[in-house]
XYZ file of C-alpha atoms in Angstrom:
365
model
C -6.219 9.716 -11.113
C -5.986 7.473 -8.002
C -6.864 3.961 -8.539
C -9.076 1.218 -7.458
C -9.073 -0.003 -4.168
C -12.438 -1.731 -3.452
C -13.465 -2.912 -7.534
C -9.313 -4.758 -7.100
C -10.430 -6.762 -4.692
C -13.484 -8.052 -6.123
C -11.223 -8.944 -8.937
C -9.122 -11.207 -6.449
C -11.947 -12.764 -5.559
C -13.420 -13.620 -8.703
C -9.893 -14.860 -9.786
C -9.541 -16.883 -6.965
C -13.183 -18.597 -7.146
C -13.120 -19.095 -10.662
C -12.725 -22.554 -10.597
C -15.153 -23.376 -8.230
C -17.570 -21.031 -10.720
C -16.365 -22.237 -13.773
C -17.363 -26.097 -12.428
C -21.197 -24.707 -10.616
C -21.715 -23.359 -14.774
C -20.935 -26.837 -16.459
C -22.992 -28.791 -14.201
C -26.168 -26.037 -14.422
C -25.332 -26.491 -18.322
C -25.309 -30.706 -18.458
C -28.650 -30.655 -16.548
C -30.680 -28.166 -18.884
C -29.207 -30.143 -21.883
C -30.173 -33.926 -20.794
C -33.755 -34.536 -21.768
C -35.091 -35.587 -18.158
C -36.057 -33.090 -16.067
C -35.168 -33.005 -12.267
C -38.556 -33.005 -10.342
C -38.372 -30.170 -7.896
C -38.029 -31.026 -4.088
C -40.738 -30.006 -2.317
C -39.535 -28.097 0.861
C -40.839 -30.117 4.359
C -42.369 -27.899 6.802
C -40.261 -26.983 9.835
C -39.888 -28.832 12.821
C -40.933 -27.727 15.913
C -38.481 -27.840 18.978
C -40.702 -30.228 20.963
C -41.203 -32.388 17.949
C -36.812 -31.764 17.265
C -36.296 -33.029 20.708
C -38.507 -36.017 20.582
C -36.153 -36.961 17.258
C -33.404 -36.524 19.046
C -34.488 -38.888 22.164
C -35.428 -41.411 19.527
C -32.675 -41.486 17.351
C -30.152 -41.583 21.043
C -31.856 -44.648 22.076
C -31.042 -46.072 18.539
C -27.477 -44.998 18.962
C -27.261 -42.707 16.327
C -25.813 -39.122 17.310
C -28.214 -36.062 15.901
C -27.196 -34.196 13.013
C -24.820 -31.508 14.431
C -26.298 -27.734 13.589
C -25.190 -25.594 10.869
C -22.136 -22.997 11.638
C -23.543 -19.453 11.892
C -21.434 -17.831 9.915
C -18.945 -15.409 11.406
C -19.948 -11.107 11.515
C -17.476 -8.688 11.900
C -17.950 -6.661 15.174
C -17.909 -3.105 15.494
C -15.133 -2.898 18.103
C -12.786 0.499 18.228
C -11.013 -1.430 20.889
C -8.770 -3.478 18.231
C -7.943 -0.525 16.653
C -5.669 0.364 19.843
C -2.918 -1.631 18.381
C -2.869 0.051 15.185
C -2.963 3.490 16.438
C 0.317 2.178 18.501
C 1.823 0.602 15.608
C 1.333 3.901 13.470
C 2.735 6.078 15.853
C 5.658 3.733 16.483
C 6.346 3.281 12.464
C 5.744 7.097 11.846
C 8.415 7.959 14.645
C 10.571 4.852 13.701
C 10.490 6.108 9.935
C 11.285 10.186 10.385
C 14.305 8.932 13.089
C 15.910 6.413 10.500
C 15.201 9.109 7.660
C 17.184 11.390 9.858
C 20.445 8.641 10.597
C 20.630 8.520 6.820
C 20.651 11.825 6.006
C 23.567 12.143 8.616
C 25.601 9.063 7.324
C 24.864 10.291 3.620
C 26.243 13.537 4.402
C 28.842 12.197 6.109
C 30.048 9.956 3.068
C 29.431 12.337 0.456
C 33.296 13.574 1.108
C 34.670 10.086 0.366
C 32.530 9.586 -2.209
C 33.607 12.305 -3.768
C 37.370 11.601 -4.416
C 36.186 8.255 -5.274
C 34.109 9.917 -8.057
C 37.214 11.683 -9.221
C 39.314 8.714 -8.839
C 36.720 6.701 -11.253
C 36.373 9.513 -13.693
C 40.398 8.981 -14.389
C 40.517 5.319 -14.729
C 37.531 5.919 -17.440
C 39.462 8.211 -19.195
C 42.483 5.906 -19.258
C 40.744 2.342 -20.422
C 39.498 1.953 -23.292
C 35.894 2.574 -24.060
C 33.457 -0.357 -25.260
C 30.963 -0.032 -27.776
C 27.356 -1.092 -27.086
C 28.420 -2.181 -23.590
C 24.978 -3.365 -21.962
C 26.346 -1.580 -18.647
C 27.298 1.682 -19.894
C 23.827 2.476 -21.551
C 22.471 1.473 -17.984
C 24.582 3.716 -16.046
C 23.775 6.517 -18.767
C 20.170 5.845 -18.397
C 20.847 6.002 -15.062
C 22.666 9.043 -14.493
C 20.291 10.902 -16.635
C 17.498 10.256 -14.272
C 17.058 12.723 -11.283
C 17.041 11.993 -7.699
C 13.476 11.717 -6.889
C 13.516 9.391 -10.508
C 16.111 7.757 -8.800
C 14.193 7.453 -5.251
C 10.834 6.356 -6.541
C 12.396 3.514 -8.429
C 12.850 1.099 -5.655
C 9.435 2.227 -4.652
C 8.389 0.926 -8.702
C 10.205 -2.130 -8.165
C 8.690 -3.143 -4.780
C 5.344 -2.854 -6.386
C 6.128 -5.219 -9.626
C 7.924 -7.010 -7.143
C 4.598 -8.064 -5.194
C 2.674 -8.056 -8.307
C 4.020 -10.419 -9.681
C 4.004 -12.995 -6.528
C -0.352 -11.960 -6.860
C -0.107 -14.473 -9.832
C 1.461 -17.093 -7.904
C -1.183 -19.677 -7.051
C 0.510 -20.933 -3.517
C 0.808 -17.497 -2.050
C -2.343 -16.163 -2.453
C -3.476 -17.114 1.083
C -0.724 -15.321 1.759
C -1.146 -12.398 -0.114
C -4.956 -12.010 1.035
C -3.714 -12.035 4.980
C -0.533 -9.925 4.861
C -0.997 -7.347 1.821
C -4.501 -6.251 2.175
C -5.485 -3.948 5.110
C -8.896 -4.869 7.008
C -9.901 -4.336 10.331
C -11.874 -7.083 10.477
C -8.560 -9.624 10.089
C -6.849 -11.598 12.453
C -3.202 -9.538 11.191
C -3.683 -5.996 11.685
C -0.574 -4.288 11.667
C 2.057 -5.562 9.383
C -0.634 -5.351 6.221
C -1.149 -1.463 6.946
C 2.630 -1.118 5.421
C 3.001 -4.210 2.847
C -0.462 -3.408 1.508
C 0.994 0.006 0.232
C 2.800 -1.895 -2.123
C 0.500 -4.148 -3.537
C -1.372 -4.589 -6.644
C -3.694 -6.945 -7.921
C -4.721 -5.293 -11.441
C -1.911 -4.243 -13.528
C -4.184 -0.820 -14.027
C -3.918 -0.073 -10.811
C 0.005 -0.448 -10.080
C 0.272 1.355 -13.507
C -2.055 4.127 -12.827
C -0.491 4.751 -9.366
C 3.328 4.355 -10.093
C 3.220 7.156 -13.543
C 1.710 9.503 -10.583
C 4.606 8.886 -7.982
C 6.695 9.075 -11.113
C 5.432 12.310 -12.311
C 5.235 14.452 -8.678
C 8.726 12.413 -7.904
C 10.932 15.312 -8.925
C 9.153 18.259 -7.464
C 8.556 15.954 -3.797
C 12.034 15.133 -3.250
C 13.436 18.355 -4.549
C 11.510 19.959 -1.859
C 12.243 17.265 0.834
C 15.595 15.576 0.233
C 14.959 11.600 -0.476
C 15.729 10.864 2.950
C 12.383 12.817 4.369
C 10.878 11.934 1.150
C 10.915 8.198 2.160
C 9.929 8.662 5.691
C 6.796 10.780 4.776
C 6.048 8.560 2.177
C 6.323 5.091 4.201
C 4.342 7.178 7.483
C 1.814 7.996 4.976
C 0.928 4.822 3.662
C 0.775 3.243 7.300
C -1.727 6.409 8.406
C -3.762 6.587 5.571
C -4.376 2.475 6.478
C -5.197 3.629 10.178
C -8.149 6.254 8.722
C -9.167 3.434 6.467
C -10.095 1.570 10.047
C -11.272 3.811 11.579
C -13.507 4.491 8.874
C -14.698 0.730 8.175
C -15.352 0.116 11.825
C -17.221 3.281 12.835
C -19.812 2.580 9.926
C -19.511 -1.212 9.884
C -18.357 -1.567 6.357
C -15.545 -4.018 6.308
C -13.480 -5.235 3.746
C -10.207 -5.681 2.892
C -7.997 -2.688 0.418
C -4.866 -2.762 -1.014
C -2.916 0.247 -3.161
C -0.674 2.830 -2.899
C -3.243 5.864 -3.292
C -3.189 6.822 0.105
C 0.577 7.233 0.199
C 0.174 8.616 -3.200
C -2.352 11.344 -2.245
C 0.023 12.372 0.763
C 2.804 13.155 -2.043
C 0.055 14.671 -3.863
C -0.809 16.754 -1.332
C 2.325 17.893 -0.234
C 3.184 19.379 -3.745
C 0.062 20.901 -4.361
C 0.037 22.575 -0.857
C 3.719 23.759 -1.216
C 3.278 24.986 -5.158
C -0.349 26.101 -5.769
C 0.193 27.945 -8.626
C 1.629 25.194 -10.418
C -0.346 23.807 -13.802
C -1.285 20.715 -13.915
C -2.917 18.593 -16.526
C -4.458 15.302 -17.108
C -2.558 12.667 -19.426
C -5.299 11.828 -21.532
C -6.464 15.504 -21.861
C -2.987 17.623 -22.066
C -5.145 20.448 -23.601
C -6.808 21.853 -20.452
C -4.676 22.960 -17.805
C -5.471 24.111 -13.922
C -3.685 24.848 -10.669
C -2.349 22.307 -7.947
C -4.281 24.838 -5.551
C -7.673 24.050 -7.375
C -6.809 20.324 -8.135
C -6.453 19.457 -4.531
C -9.506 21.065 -3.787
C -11.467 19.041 -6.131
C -10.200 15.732 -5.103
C -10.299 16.644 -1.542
C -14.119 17.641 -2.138
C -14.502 14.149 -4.405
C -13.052 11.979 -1.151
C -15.072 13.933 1.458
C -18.289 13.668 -0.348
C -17.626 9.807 -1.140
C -17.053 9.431 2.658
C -20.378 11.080 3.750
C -22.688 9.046 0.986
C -20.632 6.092 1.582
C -19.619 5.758 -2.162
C -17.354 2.095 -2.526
C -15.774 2.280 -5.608
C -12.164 3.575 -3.592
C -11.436 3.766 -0.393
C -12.278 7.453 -0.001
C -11.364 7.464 4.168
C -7.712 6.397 3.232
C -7.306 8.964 -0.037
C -8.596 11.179 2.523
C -6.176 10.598 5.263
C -3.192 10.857 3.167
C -4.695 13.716 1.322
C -4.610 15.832 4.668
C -1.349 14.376 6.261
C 0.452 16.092 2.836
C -1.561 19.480 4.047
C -0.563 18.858 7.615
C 3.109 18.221 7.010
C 3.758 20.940 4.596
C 2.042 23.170 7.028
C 2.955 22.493 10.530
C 4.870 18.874 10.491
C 8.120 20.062 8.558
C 8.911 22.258 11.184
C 7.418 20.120 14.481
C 9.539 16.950 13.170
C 12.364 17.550 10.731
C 13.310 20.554 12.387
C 13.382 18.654 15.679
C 15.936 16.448 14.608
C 18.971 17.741 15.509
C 18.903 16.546 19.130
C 18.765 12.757 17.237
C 21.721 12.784 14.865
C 23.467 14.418 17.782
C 22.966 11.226 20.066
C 23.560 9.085 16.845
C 27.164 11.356 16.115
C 28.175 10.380 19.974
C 27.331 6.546 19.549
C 29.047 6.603 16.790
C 32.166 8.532 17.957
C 31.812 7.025 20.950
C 31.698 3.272 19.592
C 34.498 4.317 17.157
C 36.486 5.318 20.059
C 36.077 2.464 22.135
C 37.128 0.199 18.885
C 40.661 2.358 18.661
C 41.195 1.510 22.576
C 40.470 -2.017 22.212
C 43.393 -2.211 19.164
C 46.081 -1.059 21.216
């Protein structure tokens, strides 16, 4: 149900090299066609470094400089001391993200009285133009309005993610791309690509696959949540599930770079499944046979753990993983250690804002 992480990448590569493939295969191709054959090199024993040096002498008192030696090509280190600034930058994002969640729920609330006599002032002036038939807007606010709030939520999510697909297929920005929108430990950027790599897709299968689950798990999350919480646990998920994927890749020396949404994904996953166990779930292609959220998180919770231990590289099992048990953690103890903790931050925000508004009125007079 989660897509590929890993496989996507060797896909980018491919795409990206194919050229320089495509070119190796017609030359190899010419050569077995002509009717010469090449006669094989034969390979000259190695030098020796007294014989190397005595070259070297020779060819300075000719003035001619020494060939320079071949670049050793560059290893990734197994150092947990650059994942210090990651660990920051996830706490900081994850804090950042529930604190902003909870200034919009308070400003949302706060609107929703003004909004609503402006929702009964529109509803009049409907009634008293005249309607249009087969008005291009009106069948989008229907559509619209018949969608639910998480439908509603996830849908900037959806567009984010076609959004950054579709710059994957632009040719100038996939340096780009490759630096800021897939996570590795190994890269010179190490922060900003734990978030933008949660939205990004290389293989149309993959942003498919992972969008019709946020779609499908988009009601039940946000009724549970409110959209505001929703987003926050959804944009701290993707940036923690990143920091396991690290952690992971540098303890066993495995890097590479990932990109996807599953380990955000798995987090909402998680949270449902933990809050509604009973629920029946089903598989798309297989409607037929039915089983519990309960039982379904165990099984891909088992799947990820056992991937992780035999060091399986088809997906990024340590970031399904991490999001996987920050959904169990939240639903469990985080709801009521954050959100619940909240009030003492809208009430600052309500002062600076009173205050502020205040200070405004003074200034007029």
């Amino acid at each position: 149900m989660m897509a590929l992480r890993a496989s996507v990448f060797r896909w980018v590569s491919e795409d990206i090299s194919s050229k320089h493939y495509l070119t190796n295969r017609f030359t190899l191709q010419t050569q077995q066609r002509s009717g010469f054959r090449k006669v094989a090199k034969r390979e000259e024993p190695k030098k020796g470094v007294a014989e190397e040096a005595e070259q070297n002498e020779i060819l300075h008192k000719k003035g001619v400089a020494p060939a320079p030696d071949p670049p050793t090509p560059h290893v990734p280190t197994r150092s947990f001391g650059r994942l210090v600034k990651p660990l920051v930058f996830t706490i900081g994002f994850t804090g950042c993200s529930f604190g902003g969640a909870a200034i919009w729920q308070y400003e949302s609330l706060k609107s929703r009285v003004q909004g609503y006599f402006d929702d009964v002032k529109a509803d009049w002036l409907e009634k008293k133009r005249p309607q249009k038939q087969g008005d291009l807007g009106k069948q989008v606010s229907k559509w619209w309005n018949s969608l639910s709030d998480g439908q509603k939520t996830v849908t900037g999510i959806i567009a984010a993610n076609a959004l950054v697909f579709c710059c994957w297929r632009v040719p100038s920005l996939q340096r780009t791309m490759l630096k800021y929108f897939t996570s590795d430990p190994s890269s010179k950027a190490l922060c900003w690509p734990m978030l933008l790599s949660t939205f990004s897709h290389y293989s149309l299968f993959h942003m498919a696959a992972n969008m019709y689950v946020l779609w499908s798990f988009s009601s039940s999350i946000v009724n549970l949540m409110g959209k505001e919480q929703f987003m926050a646990l959804y944009l701290s998920a993707g940036v923690i599930s990143t920091f396991v994927s690290y952690v992971s890749k540098t303890a066993m020396g495995r890097f590479g770079p990932s990109l996807g949404a599953s380990g955000a994904i798995m987090t909402v996953l998680a949270a449902v499944c933990t809050k509604m166990p009973e629920a029946k779930l089903a598989i798309i292609f297989l409607p037929m046979y039915t089983f519990t959220a309960g039982n379904a998180l165990k099984a891909i919770v088992a799947l990820d753990t056992t991937g992780l231990i035999l060091g399986w590289r088809f997906f990024d099992h340590a970031a399904h993983l991490g999001g996987a048990l920050f959904g169990i953690w939240y639903i469990i103890y985080g709801h009521e250690l954050v959100w619940k903790n909240r009030e003492p931050l809208v009430k600052l925000w309500h002062d600076f804002r009173t205050r502020g508004r205040g200070a405004g009125g003074n200034g007029s007079k």
